Amino acid sequence: MAARVLAALLATALALALAAGPAPARASNDEGDALYALRQRLSDPNGVLQSWDPTLVNPCTWFHVTCDQASRVVRLDLGNSNVSGSIGPELGRLVNLKYLELYRNNLDGEIPKELGNLKNLISLDLYANKLTGGIPKSLSKLDSLRFMRLNNNKLTGSIPREFAKLSNLKVIDLSNNDLCGTIPVDGPFSTFPLRSFENNSRLNGPELQGLVPYDFGC
Ligand SMILES: *[C@@H]1O[C@H](CO)[C@@H](O)[C@H](O)[C@H]1NC(C)=O
Ligand SMILES: *[C@@H]1O[C@H](CO)[C@@H](O)[C@H](O)[C@H]1NC(C)=O
């Protein structure tokens, strides 16, 4: 008798343990978490990020976010959105991103080096903000990049020589910053117009052929 009661108790305990199971909470979605971290970092006086609800399964229904059929984030469209604050490292986790459009806002701070992890990025548009600091060398890892527009910011330092490896780059605009040193001439740089580099008072024009590149005064 006692054995049967004990067996019944054990069976009940087992059933309860199975029913509790693993924590059911929202499936973790790293891309949603990264975007939500950006939302918390930014000041958003016009409320353009209001639909960014972290309790949803993924960020694919959030305004200004576009996913592919596998629910991976491929576009972030926050140009002309009047947001301010710093971009932060989290966006480097959106490894499927193709279009990063943050132009014409009041973003400040530095361009995070983590953006170099966005291997699928086609378009990097950060122009017309208040970004400071150097242009990260890590952006030379963006093999798919076709458009890089960082113009009209307050960027300093030199143009990374490694950008000459960006063989898919069709358009670069670094004008209206505070860059120094010389303009690379190799790879895609052989086709870019000088206007892409205008209004950087300390930039010294194209590298002289045959001279070892050296960033004088940078
Ligand atoms: C942008 O936000 C500021 C507040 O930070 C506000 O005064 C201004 O009107 C906004 N601009 C636009 C175009 O909505
Ligand atoms: C450089 O600055 C001048 C004077 O402000 C402006 O007219 C010109 O359009 C600028 N160049 C570029 C490429 O933005």
Coordinates of N, CA and C and ligand atoms in Angstrom, one line a residue:
M1 N 0.8 -1.2 0.0 CA 0.0 0.0 0.0 C 0.9 1.2 0.0
A2 N 1.8 1.3 1.0 CA 2.7 2.5 1.1 C 3.5 2.6 -0.2
A3 N 3.9 1.5 -0.8 CA 4.7 1.5 -2.0 C 3.8 2.1 -3.1
R4 N 2.5 1.8 -3.2 CA 1.7 2.4 -4.2 C 1.5 3.9 -4.1
V5 N 1.4 4.3 -2.8 CA 1.3 5.7 -2.6 C 2.5 6.5 -3.0
L6 N 3.7 5.8 -2.7 CA 4.9 6.4 -3.0 C 5.1 6.5 -4.5
A7 N 4.7 5.4 -5.2 CA 4.8 5.4 -6.7 C 4.0 6.5 -7.3
A8 N 2.7 6.7 -6.7 CA 1.8 7.7 -7.3 C 2.4 9.1 -7.1
L9 N 3.0 9.3 -5.9 CA 3.7 10.6 -5.6 C 4.8 10.9 -6.6
L10 N 5.6 9.8 -6.8 CA 6.7 10.0 -7.7 C 6.2 10.3 -9.1
A11 N 5.2 9.6 -9.5 CA 4.7 9.8 -10.9 C 4.1 11.3 -11.0
T12 N 3.5 11.8 -9.9 CA 2.9 13.1 -10.0 C 4.1 14.1 -10.0
A13 N 5.1 13.9 -9.2 CA 6.3 14.8 -9.2 C 6.9 14.8 -10.6
L14 N 7.0 13.7 -11.3 CA 7.7 13.6 -12.6 C 6.8 14.4 -13.6
A15 N 5.5 14.2 -13.5 CA 4.6 14.8 -14.5 C 4.7 16.4 -14.3
L16 N 4.8 16.8 -13.1 CA 4.9 18.3 -12.8 C 6.2 18.8 -13.4
A17 N 7.3 18.0 -13.2 CA 8.6 18.5 -13.7 C 8.6 18.6 -15.2
L18 N 7.9 17.6 -15.8 CA 7.9 17.6 -17.3 C 7.0 18.8 -17.8
A19 N 5.9 19.0 -17.1 CA 5.0 20.1 -17.6 C 5.7 21.4 -17.5
A20 N 6.5 21.6 -16.4 CA 7.2 22.9 -16.3 C 8.2 23.1 -17.4
G21 N 8.8 22.0 -17.8 CA 9.7 22.1 -19.0 C 10.7 23.2 -19.0
P22 N 11.3 23.4 -20.1 CA 12.3 24.5 -20.3 C 11.5 25.8 -20.3
A23 N 12.2 26.9 -19.8 CA 11.5 28.2 -19.8 C 10.9 28.5 -21.1
P24 N 9.6 28.8 -21.2 CA 8.9 29.0 -22.4 C 9.1 30.4 -23.0
A25 N 9.4 31.3 -22.2 CA 9.6 32.8 -22.6 C 9.8 32.9 -24.1
R26 N 9.8 34.2 -24.6 CA 10.0 34.5 -26.0 C 11.3 33.9 -26.5
A27 N 11.2 33.3 -27.7 CA 12.4 32.7 -28.3 C 13.4 33.9 -28.4
S28 N 14.6 33.6 -28.0 CA 15.6 34.7 -28.0 C 15.9 35.1 -29.5
N29 N 15.9 36.4 -29.7 CA 16.1 36.8 -31.1 C 17.2 37.9 -31.0
D30 N 18.4 37.5 -31.4 CA 19.6 38.4 -31.1 C 19.5 39.7 -31.9
E31 N 18.9 39.6 -33.1 CA 18.8 40.8 -34.0 C 17.8 41.8 -33.3
G32 N 16.7 41.2 -32.8 CA 15.7 42.1 -32.1 C 16.4 42.7 -30.9
D33 N 17.1 41.9 -30.1 CA 17.8 42.5 -28.9 C 18.8 43.6 -29.3
A34 N 19.5 43.4 -30.4 CA 20.5 44.4 -30.8 C 19.8 45.7 -31.2
L35 N 18.7 45.6 -31.9 CA 17.9 46.8 -32.3 C 17.3 47.4 -31.1
Y36 N 16.8 46.6 -30.2 CA 16.2 47.2 -29.0 C 17.3 48.0 -28.2
A37 N 18.5 47.4 -28.1 CA 19.6 48.1 -27.5 C 19.8 49.5 -28.1
L38 N 19.7 49.5 -29.5 CA 19.9 50.8 -30.2 C 18.7 51.7 -29.8
R39 N 17.5 51.2 -29.7 CA 16.4 52.1 -29.3 C 16.6 52.7 -28.0
Q40 N 17.1 51.9 -27.0 CA 17.4 52.5 -25.7 C 18.5 53.5 -25.6
R41 N 19.4 53.4 -26.6 CA 20.5 54.3 -26.7 C 20.2 55.6 -27.3
L42 N 19.1 55.6 -28.1 CA 18.8 56.8 -28.9 C 17.8 57.7 -28.2
S43 N 17.8 59.0 -28.5 CA 16.8 59.9 -28.1 C 15.9 60.1 -29.3
D44 N 14.6 60.0 -29.2 CA 13.7 59.8 -30.3 C 12.5 60.8 -30.1
P45 N 12.7 62.1 -30.3 CA 11.7 63.0 -30.0 C 10.4 62.9 -30.9
N46 N 10.6 62.4 -32.1 CA 9.5 62.2 -33.0 C 8.8 60.8 -32.9
G47 N 9.2 60.0 -32.0 CA 8.6 58.7 -31.8 C 8.6 57.7 -32.9
V48 N 9.7 57.8 -33.7 CA 9.8 56.9 -34.9 C 10.1 55.4 -34.5
L49 N 10.5 55.2 -33.2 CA 10.9 53.9 -32.8 C 9.8 53.3 -31.8
Q50 N 8.6 53.9 -31.8 CA 7.6 53.5 -30.8 C 7.1 52.1 -31.1
S51 N 7.1 51.6 -32.3 CA 6.6 50.3 -32.6 C 7.7 49.2 -32.3
W52 N 8.8 49.6 -31.8 CA 9.9 48.6 -31.5 C 9.6 47.9 -30.2
D53 N 8.8 46.9 -30.2 CA 8.3 46.2 -29.0 C 9.2 44.9 -28.8
P54 N 10.0 44.9 -27.7 CA 10.9 43.8 -27.5 C 10.2 42.5 -27.2
T55 N 8.9 42.5 -26.9 CA 8.2 41.2 -26.5 C 7.8 40.5 -27.7
L56 N 7.9 41.0 -28.9 CA 7.5 40.3 -30.1 C 8.5 39.2 -30.4
V57 N 8.1 38.2 -31.2 CA 9.0 37.1 -31.5 C 10.3 37.5 -32.2
N58 N 10.1 38.5 -33.1 CA 11.2 39.0 -33.9 C 10.9 40.5 -34.3
P59 N 11.9 41.2 -34.8 CA 11.6 42.6 -35.1 C 11.0 42.9 -36.4
C60 N 10.6 41.9 -37.1 CA 10.2 42.0 -38.5 C 9.0 42.9 -38.8
T61 N 8.1 43.1 -37.7 CA 7.0 43.9 -37.9 C 7.2 45.3 -37.4
W62 N 8.4 45.6 -36.9 CA 8.7 47.0 -36.4 C 8.8 47.9 -37.6
F63 N 8.3 49.1 -37.4 CA 8.5 50.1 -38.5 C 10.0 50.4 -38.7
H64 N 10.4 50.7 -40.0 CA 11.7 51.0 -40.4 C 12.7 49.9 -40.4
V65 N 12.2 48.6 -40.1 CA 13.0 47.4 -40.1 C 12.4 46.5 -41.2
T66 N 13.3 46.0 -42.0 CA 12.8 45.0 -43.1 C 13.6 43.7 -42.9
C67 N 12.8 42.6 -43.0 CA 13.4 41.3 -42.9 C 13.3 40.5 -44.2
D68 N 14.1 39.5 -44.4 CA 14.0 38.6 -45.6 C 13.0 37.5 -45.2
Q69 N 12.8 36.5 -46.1 CA 11.8 35.5 -45.8 C 12.2 34.6 -44.7
A70 N 13.4 34.6 -44.3 CA 13.9 33.8 -43.1 C 13.9 34.6 -41.9
S71 N 13.1 35.8 -41.9 CA 13.0 36.6 -40.7 C 14.4 37.2 -40.2
R72 N 15.3 37.4 -41.1 CA 16.6 38.0 -40.8 C 16.5 39.5 -41.2
V73 N 17.0 40.4 -40.4 CA 17.0 41.8 -40.7 C 17.9 42.2 -41.8
V74 N 17.4 42.7 -42.9 CA 18.2 43.1 -44.0 C 18.3 44.6 -44.3
R75 N 17.3 45.4 -43.7 CA 17.4 46.8 -43.9 C 17.0 47.5 -42.6
L76 N 17.7 48.6 -42.3 CA 17.3 49.5 -41.3 C 17.2 50.9 -41.9
D77 N 16.0 51.5 -41.9 CA 15.8 52.7 -42.6 C 15.4 53.8 -41.6
L78 N 16.4 54.5 -41.1 CA 16.1 55.6 -40.1 C 16.7 56.9 -40.6
G79 N 16.8 57.1 -41.9 CA 17.2 58.4 -42.4 C 16.2 59.4 -42.1
N80 N 16.6 60.7 -41.9 CA 15.6 61.8 -41.7 C 14.7 61.5 -40.5
S81 N 15.1 60.9 -39.5 CA 14.2 60.5 -38.4 C 14.4 61.4 -37.1
N82 N 15.3 62.4 -37.2 CA 15.5 63.3 -36.0 C 15.9 62.5 -34.8
V83 N 16.6 61.4 -34.9 CA 17.1 60.7 -33.7 C 18.5 61.3 -33.3
S84 N 18.8 61.2 -32.1 CA 20.1 61.6 -31.6 C 20.7 60.6 -30.6
G85 N 22.0 60.8 -30.4 CA 22.7 59.8 -29.5 C 23.7 59.1 -30.3
S86 N 24.4 58.0 -29.7 CA 25.4 57.4 -30.4 C 24.9 56.1 -31.0
I87 N 25.6 55.6 -32.1 CA 25.2 54.4 -32.8 C 25.4 53.2 -32.0
G88 N 26.6 53.0 -31.3 CA 26.8 51.9 -30.5 C 27.2 50.6 -31.2
P89 N 27.8 49.7 -30.4 CA 28.4 48.5 -31.0 C 27.3 47.4 -31.4
E90 N 26.1 47.5 -30.9 CA 25.2 46.4 -31.1 C 24.8 46.1 -32.5
L91 N 24.8 47.2 -33.4 CA 24.4 47.0 -34.8 C 25.3 46.0 -35.5
G92 N 26.5 45.8 -34.9 CA 27.5 44.9 -35.5 C 27.0 43.4 -35.5
R93 N 25.9 43.2 -34.7 CA 25.3 41.9 -34.6 C 24.3 41.6 -35.7
L94 N 23.9 42.6 -36.5 CA 22.9 42.4 -37.5 C 23.6 41.9 -38.8
V95 N 24.2 40.7 -38.7 CA 25.1 40.2 -39.7 C 24.5 40.0 -41.1
N96 N 23.1 40.1 -41.2 CA 22.5 39.9 -42.5 C 22.1 41.2 -43.1
L97 N 22.4 42.3 -42.4 CA 22.0 43.6 -42.9 C 22.6 44.0 -44.2
K98 N 21.8 44.5 -45.1 CA 22.3 44.9 -46.5 C 22.3 46.4 -46.6
Y99 N 21.3 47.1 -45.9 CA 21.2 48.5 -46.0 C 21.1 49.1 -44.6
L100 N 22.1 50.0 -44.3 CA 22.1 50.7 -43.0 C 21.9 52.2 -43.3
E101 N 20.7 52.7 -43.1 CA 20.4 54.1 -43.5 C 20.1 54.9 -42.3
L102 N 21.1 55.6 -41.9 CA 21.0 56.5 -40.7 C 21.3 57.9 -41.0
Y103 N 21.1 58.3 -42.3 CA 21.5 59.7 -42.7 C 20.6 60.7 -42.2
R104 N 21.1 62.0 -42.1 CA 20.3 63.2 -41.8 C 19.6 63.0 -40.4
N105 N 20.4 62.8 -39.4 CA 19.9 62.7 -38.0 C 20.8 63.6 -37.2
N106 N 20.8 63.4 -35.9 CA 21.7 64.2 -35.0 C 22.6 63.2 -34.3
L107 N 23.0 62.1 -35.0 CA 23.9 61.1 -34.3 C 25.2 61.7 -34.0
D108 N 25.7 61.4 -32.8 CA 27.1 61.8 -32.5 C 27.9 60.6 -32.0
G109 N 29.1 60.9 -31.4 CA 30.0 59.8 -31.1 C 30.7 59.2 -32.3
E110 N 31.3 58.1 -32.1 CA 32.2 57.5 -33.2 C 31.4 56.5 -34.0
I111 N 31.9 56.2 -35.2 CA 31.4 55.1 -36.0 C 31.9 53.8 -35.3
P112 N 31.0 52.9 -34.9 CA 31.5 51.7 -34.1 C 32.4 50.8 -35.1
K113 N 33.5 50.3 -34.6 CA 34.3 49.5 -35.4 C 33.6 48.1 -35.7
E114 N 32.6 47.8 -34.8 CA 31.8 46.6 -35.0 C 31.0 46.6 -36.3
L115 N 30.8 47.7 -36.9 CA 30.1 47.7 -38.2 C 30.9 46.9 -39.3
G116 N 32.2 46.7 -39.0 CA 33.0 45.9 -39.9 C 32.6 44.4 -39.9
N117 N 31.7 44.0 -39.0 CA 31.2 42.6 -39.0 C 30.0 42.4 -40.0
L118 N 29.5 43.5 -40.6 CA 28.3 43.4 -41.4 C 28.7 43.0 -42.9
K119 N 29.1 41.7 -43.0 CA 29.7 41.2 -44.2 C 28.8 41.3 -45.4
N120 N 27.5 41.4 -45.2 CA 26.6 41.5 -46.3 C 26.1 42.9 -46.7
L121 N 26.7 43.9 -46.0 CA 26.3 45.3 -46.2 C 26.6 45.8 -47.6
I122 N 25.6 46.3 -48.2 CA 25.7 46.9 -49.6 C 25.8 48.4 -49.5
S123 N 25.1 49.0 -48.5 CA 25.0 50.5 -48.5 C 25.1 50.9 -47.0
L124 N 26.1 51.8 -46.8 CA 26.3 52.4 -45.4 C 26.2 53.9 -45.6
D125 N 25.0 54.4 -45.1 CA 24.7 55.8 -45.3 C 24.6 56.5 -43.9
L126 N 25.7 57.1 -43.5 CA 25.7 57.8 -42.2 C 25.9 59.3 -42.4
Y127 N 25.6 59.8 -43.6 CA 25.9 61.2 -43.9 C 25.0 62.2 -43.2
A128 N 25.5 63.4 -43.0 CA 24.7 64.5 -42.4 C 24.3 64.1 -41.0
N129 N 25.3 63.8 -40.2 CA 25.1 63.7 -38.7 C 26.2 64.5 -38.0
K130 N 26.5 64.1 -36.8 CA 27.6 64.9 -36.1 C 28.6 63.9 -35.6
L131 N 28.9 62.9 -36.4 CA 29.8 61.9 -36.0 C 31.3 62.4 -35.9
T132 N 32.0 61.9 -34.9 CA 33.4 62.4 -34.6 C 34.3 61.2 -34.6
G133 N 35.6 61.4 -34.4 CA 36.5 60.3 -34.4 C 36.9 59.9 -35.8
G134 N 37.7 58.8 -35.8 CA 38.3 58.3 -37.1 C 37.3 57.4 -37.8
I135 N 37.6 57.2 -39.1 CA 36.9 56.2 -39.9 C 37.5 54.8 -39.6
P136 N 36.7 53.8 -39.0 CA 37.4 52.6 -38.6 C 37.9 51.8 -39.8
K137 N 39.2 51.3 -39.6 CA 39.8 50.4 -40.6 C 39.0 49.2 -40.8
S138 N 38.2 48.7 -39.8 CA 37.4 47.5 -39.9 C 36.4 47.5 -41.0
L139 N 36.0 48.8 -41.5 CA 35.1 48.8 -42.6 C 35.7 48.3 -43.9
S140 N 37.0 48.1 -43.9 CA 37.6 47.5 -45.1 C 37.3 46.0 -45.2
K141 N 36.6 45.4 -44.2 CA 36.2 44.0 -44.3 C 34.8 43.9 -45.0
L142 N 34.2 45.0 -45.3 CA 32.8 45.0 -45.9 C 32.9 44.7 -47.4
D143 N 33.2 43.4 -47.7 CA 33.4 43.0 -49.1 C 32.3 43.3 -50.1
S144 N 31.0 43.3 -49.6 CA 29.9 43.5 -50.5 C 29.5 45.0 -50.7
L145 N 30.2 45.9 -49.9 CA 29.8 47.3 -49.9 C 29.9 48.0 -51.3
R146 N 28.8 48.6 -51.7 CA 28.8 49.4 -52.9 C 28.7 50.9 -52.7
F147 N 28.1 51.3 -51.6 CA 27.9 52.7 -51.3 C 28.3 53.0 -49.9
M148 N 29.3 53.9 -49.8 CA 29.7 54.4 -48.4 C 29.7 55.9 -48.4
R149 N 28.6 56.4 -47.7 CA 28.5 57.9 -47.6 C 28.6 58.3 -46.2
L150 N 29.7 58.9 -45.9 CA 30.0 59.4 -44.5 C 30.1 60.9 -44.5
N151 N 29.7 61.5 -45.6 CA 30.0 63.0 -45.7 C 29.1 63.8 -44.8
N152 N 29.6 65.1 -44.6 CA 28.9 66.0 -43.7 C 28.8 65.5 -42.3
N153 N 29.9 65.2 -41.7 CA 30.0 64.8 -40.3 C 31.2 65.6 -39.8
K154 N 31.8 65.1 -38.7 CA 33.0 65.8 -38.1 C 34.1 64.8 -38.0
L155 N 34.3 63.9 -38.9 CA 35.2 62.8 -38.9 C 36.7 63.4 -39.0
T156 N 37.6 62.8 -38.3 CA 39.0 63.2 -38.3 C 39.9 62.0 -38.7
G157 N 41.2 62.2 -38.8 CA 42.1 61.2 -39.1 C 42.2 61.0 -40.6
S158 N 42.8 59.9 -41.0 CA 43.1 59.6 -42.4 C 42.1 58.6 -43.0
I159 N 42.1 58.6 -44.3 CA 41.2 57.6 -45.0 C 42.0 56.2 -45.0
P160 N 41.4 55.2 -44.3 CA 42.2 53.9 -44.2 C 42.6 53.4 -45.6
R161 N 44.0 53.2 -45.7 CA 44.5 52.7 -47.0 C 43.9 51.3 -47.4
E162 N 43.4 50.6 -46.4 CA 42.8 49.3 -46.6 C 41.5 49.4 -47.4
F163 N 40.9 50.6 -47.6 CA 39.7 50.7 -48.3 C 39.9 50.4 -49.8
A164 N 41.2 50.5 -50.2 CA 41.5 50.2 -51.6 C 41.1 48.7 -52.0
K165 N 41.0 47.9 -51.0 CA 40.6 46.4 -51.2 C 39.1 46.3 -51.5
L166 N 38.3 47.3 -51.3 CA 36.8 47.2 -51.4 C 36.5 47.2 -52.9
S167 N 36.6 46.1 -53.5 CA 36.5 46.0 -55.0 C 35.1 46.3 -55.5
N168 N 34.1 46.1 -54.6 CA 32.7 46.4 -55.1 C 32.2 47.8 -54.9
L169 N 33.1 48.6 -54.3 CA 32.7 50.0 -53.9 C 32.5 50.8 -55.2
K170 N 31.3 51.4 -55.4 CA 31.0 52.2 -56.6 C 30.9 53.7 -56.2
V171 N 30.5 54.0 -55.0 CA 30.3 55.4 -54.6 C 30.9 55.5 -53.2
I172 N 31.8 56.5 -53.0 CA 32.2 56.9 -51.7 C 32.0 58.4 -51.6
D173 N 31.5 58.9 -50.4 CA 31.5 60.3 -50.2 C 32.0 60.6 -48.8
L174 N 33.1 61.3 -48.7 CA 33.7 61.6 -47.4 C 33.8 63.1 -47.3
S175 N 33.2 63.9 -48.2 CA 33.3 65.3 -48.3 C 32.7 66.0 -47.0
N176 N 33.2 67.2 -46.7 CA 32.7 68.0 -45.6 C 32.9 67.3 -44.2
N177 N 34.1 66.9 -44.0 CA 34.5 66.4 -42.7 C 35.8 67.1 -42.3
D178 N 36.6 66.5 -41.4 CA 37.9 67.1 -41.1 C 39.0 66.1 -41.2
L179 N 39.0 65.4 -42.3 CA 40.0 64.4 -42.6 C 41.3 65.0 -43.0
C180 N 42.4 64.2 -42.8 CA 43.7 64.6 -43.1 C 44.5 63.5 -43.9
G181 N 45.7 63.8 -44.3 CA 46.5 62.8 -45.0 C 46.2 62.9 -46.5
T182 N 46.4 61.8 -47.2 CA 46.2 61.8 -48.6 C 45.1 60.8 -49.0
I183 N 44.7 61.0 -50.3 CA 43.6 60.1 -50.8 C 44.2 58.9 -51.5
P184 N 43.8 57.7 -51.2 CA 44.3 56.5 -51.8 C 44.1 56.6 -53.3
V185 N 44.9 55.9 -54.1 CA 44.7 56.0 -55.6 C 44.4 54.6 -56.2
D186 N 44.6 53.5 -55.3 CA 44.5 52.1 -55.9 C 43.0 51.7 -55.9
G187 N 42.8 50.5 -56.5 CA 41.5 49.9 -56.6 C 40.4 50.8 -57.0
P188 N 39.3 50.8 -56.3 CA 38.2 51.6 -56.7 C 38.5 53.1 -56.7
F189 N 39.5 53.5 -55.9 CA 39.8 54.9 -55.8 C 40.3 55.5 -57.1
S190 N 40.7 54.7 -58.0 CA 41.1 55.2 -59.3 C 39.9 55.8 -60.1
T191 N 38.7 55.5 -59.7 CA 37.5 56.0 -60.4 C 36.7 57.1 -59.6
F192 N 37.0 57.3 -58.4 CA 36.2 58.3 -57.6 C 36.5 59.7 -57.9
P193 N 35.5 60.6 -58.1 CA 35.8 62.0 -58.4 C 36.3 62.7 -57.2
L194 N 37.1 63.7 -57.4 CA 37.7 64.5 -56.2 C 36.6 65.1 -55.4
R195 N 35.5 65.4 -56.0 CA 34.4 66.0 -55.2 C 34.0 65.1 -54.0
S196 N 34.2 63.8 -54.1 CA 33.9 62.9 -53.0 C 34.7 63.2 -51.7
F197 N 35.8 64.0 -51.9 CA 36.7 64.3 -50.8 C 36.8 65.7 -50.4
E198 N 36.0 66.6 -51.1 CA 36.1 68.0 -51.0 C 35.7 68.5 -49.6
N199 N 36.2 69.7 -49.2 CA 35.9 70.3 -48.0 C 36.4 69.5 -46.8
N200 N 37.6 69.0 -46.9 CA 38.3 68.5 -45.7 C 39.6 69.3 -45.8
S201 N 39.7 70.3 -45.0 CA 40.7 71.4 -45.2 C 42.1 70.8 -45.0
R202 N 42.3 69.7 -44.3 CA 43.6 69.1 -44.0 C 44.0 67.9 -44.9
L203 N 43.1 67.6 -45.9 CA 43.3 66.5 -46.8 C 44.2 67.0 -47.9
N204 N 45.3 66.2 -48.2 CA 46.3 66.8 -49.2 C 46.2 66.3 -50.6
G205 N 45.1 65.8 -51.0 CA 44.9 65.3 -52.4 C 45.5 63.9 -52.6
P206 N 45.4 63.4 -53.9 CA 45.8 62.0 -54.1 C 47.2 61.8 -53.7
E207 N 47.5 60.5 -53.3 CA 48.8 60.0 -53.0 C 49.7 60.2 -54.3
L208 N 50.9 60.6 -54.1 CA 51.8 60.6 -55.3 C 52.2 59.2 -55.6
Q209 N 52.1 58.9 -56.9 CA 52.5 57.5 -57.4 C 54.0 57.3 -57.0
G210 N 54.3 56.1 -56.5 CA 55.7 55.8 -56.3 C 56.2 56.1 -54.9
L211 N 55.4 56.9 -54.2 CA 55.8 57.2 -52.8 C 55.1 56.3 -51.9
V212 N 55.8 55.9 -50.8 CA 55.2 55.0 -49.8 C 54.2 55.9 -49.1
P213 N 52.9 55.3 -49.0 CA 51.9 56.1 -48.4 C 52.3 56.4 -46.9
Y214 N 52.2 57.7 -46.6 CA 52.6 58.0 -45.2 C 51.7 59.2 -44.8
D215 N 51.1 59.1 -43.7 CA 50.1 60.1 -43.3 C 50.7 61.3 -42.6
F216 N 51.3 62.2 -43.4 CA 52.0 63.4 -42.8 C 51.0 64.2 -42.0
G217 N 51.3 64.5 -40.8 CA 50.5 65.4 -40.0 C 49.1 64.9 -39.6
C218 N 49.0 63.6 -39.7 CA 47.7 63.0 -39.3 C 47.7 62.4 -37.9
Ligands
LIG1 C1 13.6 67.2 -33.8 O1 13.6 67.1 -32.4 C2 13.7 68.3 -31.7 C3 13.7 68.0 -30.3 O2 14.9 67.3 -30.0 C4 12.5 69.2 -32.0 O3 12.6 70.4 -31.4 C5 12.4 69.4 -33.5 O4 11.2 70.1 -33.9 C6 12.4 68.1 -34.3 N1 12.5 68.3 -35.7 C7 11.6 67.8 -36.6 C8 11.9 68.1 -38.0 O5 10.7 67.1 -36.3
LIG2 C1 32.2 72.5 -50.3 O1 31.9 73.7 -49.6 C2 31.4 74.7 -50.4 C3 31.2 76.0 -49.6 O2 30.4 75.7 -48.5 C4 30.1 74.2 -51.1 O3 29.6 75.2 -52.0 C5 30.3 72.9 -51.9 O4 29.1 72.4 -52.4 C6 31.0 71.9 -50.9 N1 31.4 70.7 -51.7 C7 30.7 69.6 -51.5 C8 31.2 68.4 -52.4 O5 29.9 69.4 -50.7

